[in-house]
Tab-separated table of C-alpha atoms in Angstrom:
chain	number	residue	atom	x	y	z
A	185	MET	CA	129.686	83.532	101.184
A	186	GLY	CA	128.335	85.055	104.369
A	187	GLY	CA	125.574	86.746	104.110
A	188	LEU	CA	124.270	90.573	105.352
A	189	ARG	CA	123.116	91.724	108.468
A	190	PRO	CA	120.256	90.702	109.674
A	191	GLY	CA	116.965	92.519	108.111
A	192	PHE	CA	118.759	94.084	105.420
A	193	VAL	CA	117.624	93.592	101.369
A	194	ALA	CA	118.744	95.256	98.821
A	195	GLY	CA	115.941	96.441	96.610
A	196	GLY	CA	113.917	93.613	98.447
A	197	ALA	CA	114.999	91.400	94.924
A	198	LYS	CA	112.317	93.554	92.788
A	199	ASP	CA	112.932	94.019	89.326
A	200	GLU	CA	109.909	95.241	88.503
A	201	LYS	CA	109.565	97.638	84.833
A	202	VAL	CA	109.077	102.012	86.019
A	203	ASN	CA	108.647	104.376	83.599
A	204	SER	CA	110.539	107.477	83.223
A	205	THR	CA	108.980	110.559	84.819
A	206	LEU	CA	109.903	114.209	83.547
A	207	TYR	CA	109.753	117.141	86.048
A	208	ALA	CA	110.690	120.141	87.043
A	209	ARG	CA	113.719	121.176	90.111
A	210	ILE	CA	114.197	123.747	91.678
A	211	SER	CA	117.415	124.522	94.347
A	212	GLN	CA	117.576	124.660	98.032
A	213	GLU	CA	118.115	128.082	98.034
A	214	THR	CA	115.432	128.639	95.500
A	215	PHE	CA	112.862	127.134	97.579
A	216	ASP	CA	114.380	129.092	100.856
A	217	GLU	CA	114.078	132.126	99.523
A	218	ALA	CA	110.709	131.589	98.737
A	219	VAL	CA	109.895	131.059	102.288
A	220	LYS	CA	111.639	134.528	103.508
A	221	GLU	CA	109.593	136.155	101.045
A	222	ASN	CA	106.264	134.773	102.138
A	223	ILE	CA	107.407	135.723	105.372
A	224	GLU	CA	109.311	139.006	105.022
A	225	ASP	CA	106.605	140.622	102.026
A	226	LEU	CA	103.668	138.891	102.234
A	227	ASP	CA	103.746	138.912	106.754
A	228	MET	CA	102.706	135.055	107.686
A	229	ALA	CA	103.931	133.460	109.762
A	230	PRO	CA	107.217	130.888	109.733
A	231	ASP	CA	104.799	127.361	109.378
A	232	GLU	CA	102.158	129.134	107.342
A	233	ALA	CA	105.124	130.564	104.942
A	234	LEU	CA	106.460	127.445	104.473
A	235	GLU	CA	103.581	125.822	103.730
A	236	ASP	CA	102.609	128.104	101.256
A	237	ALA	CA	105.925	128.062	99.190
A	238	VAL	CA	105.176	124.339	99.373
A	239	GLU	CA	101.564	124.567	97.582
A	240	GLN	CA	103.028	126.882	95.051
A	241	PHE	CA	105.594	125.030	93.977
A	242	THR	CA	104.470	121.912	93.240
A	243	SER	CA	100.985	123.303	91.852
A	244	GLN	CA	103.441	124.410	89.288
A	245	GLY	CA	104.709	120.512	88.977
A	246	ILE	CA	108.033	121.138	90.767
A	247	ASN	CA	109.098	118.265	91.783
A	248	LEU	CA	110.432	118.658	96.070
A	249	SER	CA	112.040	115.102	96.573
A	250	ASN	CA	115.194	117.218	96.767
A	251	ILE	CA	114.007	120.198	99.529
A	252	VAL	CA	114.862	120.164	102.857
A	253	ARG	CA	111.605	121.498	103.976
A	254	ARG	CA	112.296	123.647	106.529
A	255	VAL	CA	111.868	127.591	107.569
A	256	PRO	CA	115.292	129.177	106.508
A	257	GLY	CA	117.662	130.141	109.971
A	258	ALA	CA	115.807	126.623	111.378
A	259	SER	CA	118.047	124.669	113.630
A	260	ALA	CA	119.768	122.388	111.785
A	261	GLU	CA	118.480	119.463	114.531
A	262	ASP	CA	115.201	120.324	113.415
A	263	ASP	CA	116.644	118.988	109.761
A	264	PRO	CA	115.213	115.154	108.293
A	265	ALA	CA	117.570	112.316	110.378
A	266	ALA	CA	118.222	112.029	106.442
A	267	VAL	CA	119.534	115.007	106.310
A	268	ARG	CA	121.690	114.813	109.595
A	269	LEU	CA	123.442	111.500	109.070
A	270	ALA	CA	124.877	112.159	105.777
A	271	ARG	CA	126.046	116.037	107.222
A	272	ALA	CA	127.931	113.432	109.777
A	273	LEU	CA	129.377	111.349	107.559
A	274	ALA	CA	130.648	114.283	105.420
A	275	ALA	CA	131.864	115.433	108.739
A	276	CYS	CA	134.106	111.828	108.990
A	277	VAL	CA	135.014	111.800	105.184
A	278	GLU	CA	136.654	115.510	105.630
A	279	GLY	CA	139.609	114.289	107.522
A	280	LEU	CA	141.007	112.023	105.127
A	281	GLU	CA	144.094	113.122	103.470
A	282	ASP	CA	143.580	115.358	100.589
A	283	GLU	CA	146.849	113.601	98.568
A	284	GLU	CA	146.010	109.735	99.729
A	285	SER	CA	145.248	107.867	96.514
A	286	GLU	CA	145.609	104.656	94.868
A	287	GLU	CA	146.243	103.679	90.908
A	288	LEU	CA	144.290	101.091	89.732
A	289	LEU	CA	144.088	99.074	86.126
A	290	TYR	CA	141.084	100.680	84.464
A	291	GLY	CA	139.475	99.932	81.101
A	292	GLY	CA	143.229	100.360	79.874
A	293	GLY	CA	144.255	103.443	81.682
A	294	ARG	CA	144.897	104.079	85.289
A	295	GLU	CA	142.275	105.919	87.582
A	296	VAL	CA	143.023	108.045	90.854
A	297	GLN	CA	140.753	106.313	93.211
A	298	ARG	CA	141.133	107.496	96.537
A	299	GLY	CA	140.467	110.896	98.131
A	300	PRO	CA	137.605	112.196	99.577
A	301	ALA	CA	135.065	114.171	98.158
A	302	GLU	CA	134.441	117.801	98.001
A	303	ALA	CA	133.191	119.651	101.291
A	304	THR	CA	129.363	119.832	100.524
A	305	THR	CA	126.647	121.827	101.846
A	306	LEU	CA	125.210	118.144	102.245
A	307	ALA	CA	121.874	118.545	101.533
A	308	GLY	CA	120.020	114.687	101.449
A	309	ALA	CA	121.730	112.494	99.057
A	310	THR	CA	123.412	114.569	96.697
A	311	SER	CA	126.362	114.655	99.016
A	312	ALA	CA	125.890	111.206	100.117
A	313	VAL	CA	126.831	109.451	97.750
A	314	ASP	CA	130.341	110.992	97.259
A	315	SER	CA	130.369	110.742	100.960
A	316	LEU	CA	129.565	107.174	100.910
A	317	VAL	CA	131.641	106.222	98.133
A	318	SER	CA	135.020	108.252	100.422
A	319	GLY	CA	133.830	106.473	103.327
A	320	SER	CA	134.355	103.016	101.553
A	321	LEU	CA	137.501	103.706	99.864
A	322	ALA	CA	138.904	105.034	103.149
A	323	LEU	CA	138.230	101.383	104.886
A	324	VAL	CA	138.756	99.411	101.588
A	325	HIS	CA	142.130	98.155	103.472
A	326	ALA	CA	140.838	97.894	106.537
A	327	GLU	CA	142.326	96.018	109.360
A	328	PRO	CA	139.255	92.973	109.765
A	329	GLY	CA	137.242	92.682	112.162
A	330	ALA	CA	135.461	96.386	113.160
A	331	GLY	CA	136.591	98.242	110.083
A	332	THR	CA	135.230	94.997	107.976
A	333	ALA	CA	132.111	95.287	109.651
A	334	ALA	CA	132.051	99.186	108.863
A	335	LEU	CA	133.026	98.683	105.393
A	336	VAL	CA	129.511	96.604	105.566
A	337	GLU	CA	127.918	99.306	106.912
A	338	VAL	CA	129.276	101.835	104.379
A	339	LEU	CA	128.044	99.385	101.000
A	340	GLU	CA	125.120	98.766	102.441
A	341	ALA	CA	123.945	102.628	103.115
A	342	LEU	CA	125.082	102.722	99.167
A	343	THR	CA	123.355	100.524	97.726
A	344	VAL	CA	119.999	101.687	99.296
A	345	LEU	CA	120.751	105.287	97.986
A	346	LEU	CA	121.916	103.701	94.738
A	347	MET	CA	118.562	102.262	94.239
A	348	ASP	CA	117.021	105.803	93.150
A	349	ALA	CA	117.692	106.855	89.766
A	350	GLU	CA	119.342	110.002	89.965
A	351	ASN	CA	121.963	108.938	93.277
A	352	ARG	CA	122.563	106.272	90.253
A	353	GLU	CA	123.586	109.082	87.579
A	354	ARG	CA	125.776	110.822	91.108
A	355	LEU	CA	127.636	108.003	91.495
A	356	GLY	CA	130.159	108.576	88.059
A	357	VAL	CA	133.000	106.739	86.829
A	358	ARG	CA	134.909	107.512	90.154
A	359	GLY	CA	132.082	105.472	92.223
A	360	CYS	CA	132.353	102.679	89.670
A	361	ALA	CA	136.081	102.396	90.471
A	362	ALA	CA	135.805	102.405	93.982
A	363	LEU	CA	133.376	99.928	93.927
A	364	VAL	CA	135.525	97.627	91.433
A	365	LEU	CA	138.594	98.235	94.034
A	366	VAL	CA	136.600	96.804	96.676
A	367	SER	CA	135.522	93.807	94.846
A	368	ARG	CA	139.181	93.281	94.124
A	369	VAL	CA	140.471	93.906	97.076
A	370	HIS	CA	138.019	91.300	98.957
A	371	ALA	CA	137.236	89.208	95.989
A	372	GLU	CA	138.239	86.413	99.095
A	373	ASN	CA	136.009	88.051	102.123
A	374	GLY	CA	132.557	86.979	101.899
A	375	PRO	CA	130.417	90.145	103.654
A	376	PRO	CA	132.433	92.936	102.651
A	377	LEU	CA	132.115	90.975	99.275
A	378	ARG	CA	128.352	90.629	98.935
A	379	ALA	CA	127.769	93.724	99.996
A	380	CYS	CA	129.795	95.187	97.537
A	381	PHE	CA	127.982	92.952	94.799
A	382	GLN	CA	125.059	94.266	95.967
A	383	ALA	CA	126.224	97.685	95.371
A	384	LEU	CA	127.102	96.672	91.799
A	385	ARG	CA	123.716	95.617	90.991
A	386	ALA	CA	122.037	98.743	92.577
A	387	ALA	CA	124.562	100.884	90.517
A	388	MET	CA	123.770	98.650	87.465
A	389	LEU	CA	119.898	98.908	87.580
A	390	VAL	CA	118.409	100.380	83.993
A	391	HIS	CA	121.939	102.139	83.879
A	392	GLU	CA	123.533	100.845	80.540
A	393	GLN	CA	126.965	103.087	80.487
A	394	HIS	CA	127.457	101.344	84.171
A	395	ARG	CA	126.904	98.396	83.248
A	396	GLN	CA	129.098	98.147	80.267
A	397	THR	CA	131.924	100.201	81.927
A	398	LEU	CA	131.551	97.586	85.079
A	399	VAL	CA	131.335	94.773	83.236
A	400	LYS	CA	133.970	96.332	80.516
A	401	SER	CA	136.559	99.049	81.968
A	402	GLY	CA	136.550	97.266	85.577
A	403	GLY	CA	136.233	93.589	84.372
A	404	VAL	CA	133.836	92.891	87.173
A	405	LEU	CA	132.264	89.637	85.260
A	406	LYS	CA	134.281	86.857	87.357
A	407	LEU	CA	133.377	88.165	90.176
A	408	ALA	CA	129.654	89.307	89.660
A	409	VAL	CA	126.764	86.716	88.876
A	410	GLU	CA	124.686	89.952	88.165
A	411	ALA	CA	126.529	90.535	85.109
A	412	GLY	CA	123.251	91.273	82.983
A	413	HIS	CA	121.119	89.725	80.242
A	414	GLU	CA	123.733	90.551	77.200
A	415	HIS	CA	126.812	88.961	79.234
A	416	ALA	CA	124.551	85.762	80.497
A	417	LYS	CA	126.527	83.570	78.183
A	418	ALA	CA	129.853	85.045	78.493
A	419	ALA	CA	129.352	84.334	82.539
A	420	VAL	CA	128.088	80.802	81.366
A	421	GLU	CA	130.587	79.973	80.161
A	422	LEU	CA	132.947	81.566	83.030
A	423	GLY	CA	131.307	78.336	85.007
A	424	LEU	CA	128.753	80.597	86.894
A	425	LEU	CA	126.071	77.565	86.788
A	426	PRO	CA	127.171	74.814	88.758
A	427	LEU	CA	128.534	77.788	91.730
A	428	LEU	CA	124.869	79.449	91.898
A	429	LEU	CA	123.333	75.630	91.848
A	430	GLU	CA	125.803	74.539	94.749
A	431	ALA	CA	124.946	77.071	96.793
A	432	ALA	CA	121.704	77.357	96.467
A	433	ARG	CA	122.253	73.639	98.150
A	434	SER	CA	124.357	74.816	100.279
A	435	PRO	CA	123.880	76.290	104.047
A	436	LEU	CA	123.964	79.725	102.108
A	437	GLY	CA	120.673	78.770	100.442
A	438	ALA	CA	118.128	77.707	103.607
A	439	SER	CA	118.119	81.939	104.167
A	440	ALA	CA	115.154	83.498	101.627
A	441	GLY	CA	117.516	86.305	100.946
A	442	PRO	CA	120.511	84.342	99.598
A	443	LEU	CA	117.858	82.284	97.924
A	444	SER	CA	116.011	84.430	96.335
A	445	GLU	CA	118.847	86.157	94.536
A	446	LEU	CA	120.275	82.770	93.331
A	447	LEU	CA	116.993	81.860	92.210
A	448	ALA	CA	116.929	85.751	90.221
A	449	THR	CA	120.220	85.634	89.068
A	450	LEU	CA	119.415	82.020	87.456
A	451	SER	CA	116.610	82.793	85.844
A	452	ARG	CA	118.476	85.800	84.080
A	453	LEU	CA	121.123	83.180	82.749
A	454	THR	CA	118.591	81.115	80.268
A	455	VAL	CA	119.323	83.458	77.635
A	456	THR	CA	119.546	80.200	75.211
A	457	ASP	CA	118.140	77.071	74.860
A	458	THR	CA	121.753	75.176	75.157
A	459	ILE	CA	121.897	76.859	78.598
A	460	CYS	CA	118.190	75.784	79.771
A	461	GLN	CA	119.434	72.757	78.988
A	462	GLN	CA	122.538	72.669	80.887
A	463	LEU	CA	120.601	73.961	84.107
A	464	ALA	CA	117.732	71.105	83.203
A	465	LYS	CA	121.132	68.622	83.297
A	466	MET	CA	122.005	69.932	86.971
A	467	ASP	CA	118.208	68.973	88.119
A	468	ALA	CA	117.940	73.210	88.236
A	469	LEU	CA	114.209	72.144	87.389
A	470	LYS	CA	113.230	70.144	90.412
A	471	LEU	CA	115.112	72.431	92.605
A	472	ALA	CA	112.851	75.417	91.154
A	473	ILE	CA	110.016	72.988	92.259
A	474	SER	CA	110.957	72.093	95.178
A	475	GLU	CA	111.609	75.587	96.846
A	476	LEU	CA	107.758	76.742	95.432
A	477	ALA	CA	106.214	73.987	96.336
A	478	ASN	CA	108.156	74.689	99.433
A	479	HIS	CA	107.197	78.127	99.723
A	480	VAL	CA	103.597	78.766	97.528
A	481	THR	CA	101.433	79.325	100.903
A	482	ASP	CA	104.093	81.712	102.076
A	483	ALA	CA	102.871	82.842	99.217
A	484	GLN	CA	99.127	82.461	99.128
A	485	ALA	CA	99.785	84.515	102.792
A	486	GLY	CA	101.329	87.647	100.920
A	487	LEU	CA	104.518	89.068	100.949
A	488	VAL	CA	105.281	90.240	104.487
A	489	SER	CA	107.342	93.509	105.334
A	490	GLY	CA	110.159	94.784	107.935
A	491	SER	CA	112.124	97.778	107.672
A	492	SER	CA	115.734	97.905	109.163
A	493	SER	CA	117.254	100.993	110.117
A	494	LEU	CA	120.097	101.875	108.188
A	495	LEU	CA	123.060	105.368	107.747
A	496	VAL	CA	120.268	106.524	105.477
A	497	LEU	CA	117.181	105.562	107.153
A	498	CYS	CA	115.637	103.626	104.502
A	499	SER	CA	113.489	101.091	104.655
A	500	GLN	CA	113.353	97.803	103.067
A	501	ALA	CA	111.098	94.875	102.791
A	502	ARG	CA	112.899	91.828	104.811
A	503	VAL	CA	113.135	88.772	102.038
A	504	THR	CA	110.702	86.355	103.061
A	505	GLY	CA	109.523	82.402	102.122
A	506	ALA	CA	107.376	84.610	99.415
A	507	GLN	CA	109.511	86.319	97.249
A	508	VAL	CA	111.147	82.488	97.435
A	509	ALA	CA	108.381	81.301	95.541
A	510	LYS	CA	107.881	83.690	93.282
A	511	GLN	CA	111.977	84.023	91.641
A	512	ALA	CA	111.129	80.221	91.733
A	513	CYS	CA	108.395	80.540	89.379
A	514	PHE	CA	110.057	83.394	87.595
A	515	PHE	CA	112.753	80.096	86.818
A	516	LEU	CA	110.586	77.782	85.496
A	517	ALA	CA	108.083	80.542	83.032
A	518	ASN	CA	111.738	81.659	81.889
A	519	ILE	CA	113.246	78.104	82.144
A	520	SER	CA	109.870	76.819	79.900
A	521	GLY	CA	110.110	78.617	77.098
A	522	ASN	CA	112.424	75.377	76.010
A	523	ASP	CA	110.204	72.533	74.959
A	524	LYS	CA	111.895	69.462	76.933
A	525	CYS	CA	112.099	71.759	80.071
A	526	LYS	CA	107.695	72.257	79.910
A	527	GLU	CA	107.481	68.263	80.005
A	528	SER	CA	110.061	68.571	82.309
A	529	ILE	CA	108.088	71.188	84.871
A	530	ARG	CA	104.894	68.815	83.931
A	531	GLU	CA	106.752	65.041	85.021
A	532	GLY	CA	107.427	67.195	88.433
A	533	SER	CA	103.838	68.717	89.443
A	534	GLY	CA	105.184	72.135	88.390
A	535	HIS	CA	102.400	73.187	86.839
A	536	ILE	CA	100.447	71.925	89.991
A	537	ALA	CA	102.424	74.746	92.044
A	538	ILE	CA	102.638	77.318	89.514
A	539	ALA	CA	98.976	77.333	89.735
A	540	MET	CA	98.375	76.929	93.756
A	541	LEU	CA	100.783	80.005	93.109
A	542	LEU	CA	98.435	82.211	90.645
A	543	HIS	CA	96.204	82.485	94.434
A	544	ALA	CA	98.383	84.372	96.097
A	545	HIS	CA	97.047	88.025	97.294
A	546	VAL	CA	100.457	89.660	95.063
A	547	GLY	CA	100.009	90.843	91.701
A	548	SER	CA	103.157	90.198	90.205
A	549	MET	CA	103.471	86.646	91.272
A	550	GLN	CA	100.474	86.078	89.691
A	551	THR	CA	102.075	87.719	86.456
A	552	ASP	CA	105.032	85.051	86.808
A	553	GLY	CA	102.424	82.045	87.424
A	554	VAL	CA	100.296	83.152	84.080
A	555	SER	CA	103.718	83.621	82.444
A	556	ALA	CA	104.691	80.143	83.417
A	557	LEU	CA	101.474	78.552	82.453
A	558	GLY	CA	101.189	80.220	79.363
A	559	ASN	CA	104.644	78.991	78.195
A	560	MET	CA	104.027	75.548	79.460
A	561	ALA	CA	100.713	75.322	77.612
A	562	LEU	CA	102.490	76.625	73.918
A	563	ARG	CA	102.465	73.666	71.581
A	564	LYS	CA	102.265	71.894	74.458
A	565	PRO	CA	98.694	69.364	73.914
A	566	GLU	CA	99.558	67.098	77.310
A	567	ASN	CA	100.155	70.157	79.279
A	568	CYS	CA	97.327	71.734	78.485
A	569	ALA	CA	94.977	68.744	79.914
A	570	ALA	CA	97.769	68.967	82.842
A	571	ILE	CA	96.763	72.812	83.620
A	572	ALA	CA	93.218	71.785	83.822
A	573	GLU	CA	93.008	68.789	85.510
A	574	CYS	CA	94.888	70.504	88.513
A	575	GLY	CA	92.464	73.402	88.893
A	576	GLY	CA	94.497	76.169	87.447
A	577	ILE	CA	91.572	77.095	84.449
A	578	PRO	CA	89.745	79.682	86.548
A	579	ALA	CA	92.608	81.603	87.529
A	580	ILE	CA	94.878	81.712	84.497
A	581	ALA	CA	94.691	84.861	82.661
A	582	CYS	CA	93.771	85.884	79.169
A	583	LEU	CA	97.534	84.579	77.405
A	584	ALA	CA	97.623	81.921	79.291
A	585	ILE	CA	94.236	80.768	77.882
A	586	ARG	CA	94.829	81.512	74.639
A	587	ASN	CA	97.487	79.237	74.481
A	588	LEU	CA	95.377	76.851	76.266
A	589	VAL	CA	92.062	76.656	73.418
A	590	GLY	CA	94.526	76.739	70.598
A	591	ARG	CA	95.568	73.247	69.880
A	592	ASN	CA	93.157	72.243	72.445
A	593	PRO	CA	89.660	73.327	71.596
A	594	GLU	CA	88.135	70.748	73.289
A	595	LEU	CA	88.930	73.325	76.611
A	596	VAL	CA	87.017	75.851	75.432
A	597	GLU	CA	83.531	74.269	76.755
A	598	PRO	CA	85.304	73.936	80.041
A	599	ILE	CA	86.967	77.292	80.406
A	600	LEU	CA	83.712	78.774	79.768
A	601	ASP	CA	82.172	76.006	82.088
A	602	ALA	CA	84.529	77.320	85.129
A	603	GLY	CA	83.498	80.817	84.189
A	604	ALA	CA	85.854	82.998	82.519
A	605	GLU	CA	83.488	85.092	80.234
A	606	ALA	CA	83.059	87.667	82.576
A	607	PRO	CA	86.528	88.593	84.248
A	608	ILE	CA	88.061	88.683	81.322
A	609	ARG	CA	85.854	90.605	79.988
A	610	GLU	CA	85.965	93.089	83.352
A	611	VAL	CA	89.810	93.070	82.377
A	612	MET	CA	88.906	94.533	78.734
A	613	ASN	CA	86.863	97.157	80.218
A	614	ALA	CA	89.002	98.012	83.118
A	615	HIS	CA	91.531	98.805	79.825
A	616	ALA	CA	90.453	101.267	76.759
A	617	ASP	CA	92.633	99.764	73.836
A	618	ASP	CA	95.664	99.050	75.268
A	619	TYR	CA	97.884	95.558	75.528
A	620	MET	CA	95.531	93.991	78.128
A	621	HIS	CA	92.305	95.784	76.605
A	622	ASN	CA	93.435	93.475	73.047
A	623	LEU	CA	94.692	90.387	74.536
A	624	ALA	CA	91.133	89.999	76.899
A	625	LYS	CA	89.964	90.327	73.645
A	626	ALA	CA	91.356	87.848	72.075
A	627	ALA	CA	91.397	85.534	73.929
A	628	LEU	CA	87.288	85.893	74.058
A	629	ARG	CA	87.636	85.727	70.383
A	630	ASP	CA	89.471	82.140	71.309
A	631	LEU	CA	86.855	81.188	73.519
A	632	ARG	CA	84.800	81.795	70.625
A	633	CYS	CA	82.830	84.906	73.029
A	634	SER	CA	81.035	87.409	70.836
A	635	VAL	CA	83.021	90.854	70.987
A	636	GLN	CA	83.239	93.847	68.251
A	637	LEU	CA	85.934	93.677	66.773
A	638	GLY	CA	85.313	96.708	63.995
A	639	VAL	CA	86.195	100.328	65.938
A	640	LEU	CA	83.042	102.081	65.973
A	641	PHE	CA	84.272	105.725	66.477
A	642	THR	CA	87.825	106.647	66.395
A	643	GLY	CA	87.245	110.657	67.493
A	644	GLU	CA	89.622	113.684	66.711
A	645	VAL	CA	92.901	113.961	68.337
A	646	GLY	CA	92.636	115.108	71.725
A	647	GLU	CA	89.267	113.869	72.286
A	648	ALA	CA	87.469	111.043	73.626
A	649	HIS	CA	83.878	110.249	73.295
A	650	CYS	CA	82.044	107.134	74.447
A	651	LEU	CA	78.702	106.380	72.649
A	652	ALA	CA	76.250	104.684	73.984
A	653	GLN	CA	74.257	101.684	71.804
A	654	GLY	CA	71.091	101.821	73.938
A	655	GLU	CA	69.007	98.931	74.461
A	656	ALA	CA	67.388	96.709	71.683
A	657	GLY	CA	63.457	97.109	70.879
A	658	GLY	CA	63.749	100.547	73.121
A	659	GLU	CA	61.892	103.952	72.552
A	660	ASN	CA	62.769	105.530	69.378
A	661	HIS	CA	63.721	109.450	70.302
A	662	TRP	CA	65.185	110.097	67.169
A	663	ASP	CA	61.579	109.571	64.954
A	664	LYS	CA	59.944	111.683	67.310
A	665	PHE	CA	62.246	113.934	67.256
A	666	LEU	CA	61.920	114.248	63.647
A	667	GLU	CA	58.031	114.798	63.869
A	668	THR	CA	58.526	118.542	66.302
A	669	PRO	CA	58.026	121.836	63.892
A	670	GLY	CA	62.242	122.604	64.550
A	671	ALA	CA	63.253	119.287	62.845
A	672	GLN	CA	60.666	119.582	60.644
A	673	ALA	CA	61.827	123.395	59.189
A	674	ALA	CA	65.683	122.571	59.945
A	675	ALA	CA	64.966	119.736	57.462
A	676	ARG	CA	63.375	121.675	54.540
A	677	ALA	CA	65.331	124.723	55.273
A	678	GLU	CA	68.253	121.889	54.577
A	679	LEU	CA	67.100	120.759	51.821
A	680	GLU	CA	66.492	124.050	50.022
A	681	ALA	CA	69.206	125.147	50.259
A	682	LEU	CA	70.541	121.916	48.312
A	683	GLY	CA	68.340	123.445	45.406
A	684	VAL	CA	65.651	120.665	46.374
A	685	GLU	CA	62.250	122.285	45.763
A	686	MET	CA	60.156	121.251	48.970
A	687	GLY	CA	55.680	121.647	48.303
A	688	GLY	CA	54.124	121.496	51.896
A	689	GLY	CA	55.384	119.470	53.590
A	690	LEU	CA	58.371	116.602	54.492
């Protein structure tokens, strides 16, 4: 299967958790009206009026990412490049015949798939998603050559847009059905099929409804290699494992982008012990360890970023050897949940490459490395000793350390001698009463270090307090305070209020 155009990466092979955010939005008309009021009622200069409107809405917590920040009535040529390109794209699809349609079996019924998007004002990505869906439908049956190349570009641009959560909501049933149609029509045509897979993957990211729609109603499981965790066993039953491994070992795997995606896909299929054992028998561990070792120096140097000019002018990180190393380590971390695979990784010297990855200046890679070594150490004393011997101890974080000393108490002293206590305390102090704080505290406890496990002060709801303990043997200011006339008078009054008769003094 051929790759996408050089430099294009759909999402940079990143699957990082992002917390949802609630915010308020306004329309373009509301924003424009505010700018006009600043000009007409407050006699502000156009640029000043625009700046003031932005500042006022932002201070109220309004998210302006959907707003074209320009003075009303300004030339369309002054709009952002992405808006101008989206407007030009919509103009292209406006020429499609209104009644053109194609029926496709979909979820037990039939959906009308083809037809132009509604005429829109084309502001930002709102219309661009509909326009790109219409463009892909218009090109789905195009002749090979220029038509197919154009379809690939449209799908790439749609993929970039769908990496945004709000744009995924705008895809809708029509967009999902369009992607299903493209995947079926071009099932044997490498470049557009892979571009379609990228768009399908982006559509399903953190979107359960799209995933269920595409897998169950659209029936893309037989074609898509990124169907999702719930359907991993079904994908394996369809025989995907040997196909994915064959692709990784083929000339396709010589490119960092495809190899990174293939390893990422294999990682997400390791959901049962049986599947892990199947992969081990197919020498998948040897492949992952080899690729990690080949690219670990790239990872230590960090990610190399680049940009590619697409239809919507979005910059994406270029896939490099560093990301291949990350995905290989992620695969080893997942498959090491199986006890037999833990031993195989050690026997293949995989722990040495993983320990080297911990020195990469990329937090997510260090996290994957800690996960892998932590899983390898669990219930495996031999692995613990091997990890210690390869010099991985100083860089291993709290979870891995807990697993290391859980069944190997003789490693407590070497770990402490390597200076592990100080950085763990830094982690604990940098995180206030959360998962990492508790994990660091538990690691210190397992290392037999002094930790305070009690709750010193809980405070009141909505309040935060920090109590200073003072220095041992320091000056006793409290006793000095009790000797002052004011303190004596206050104490006497409080005791008398309780019915205690006081003599000449306390």
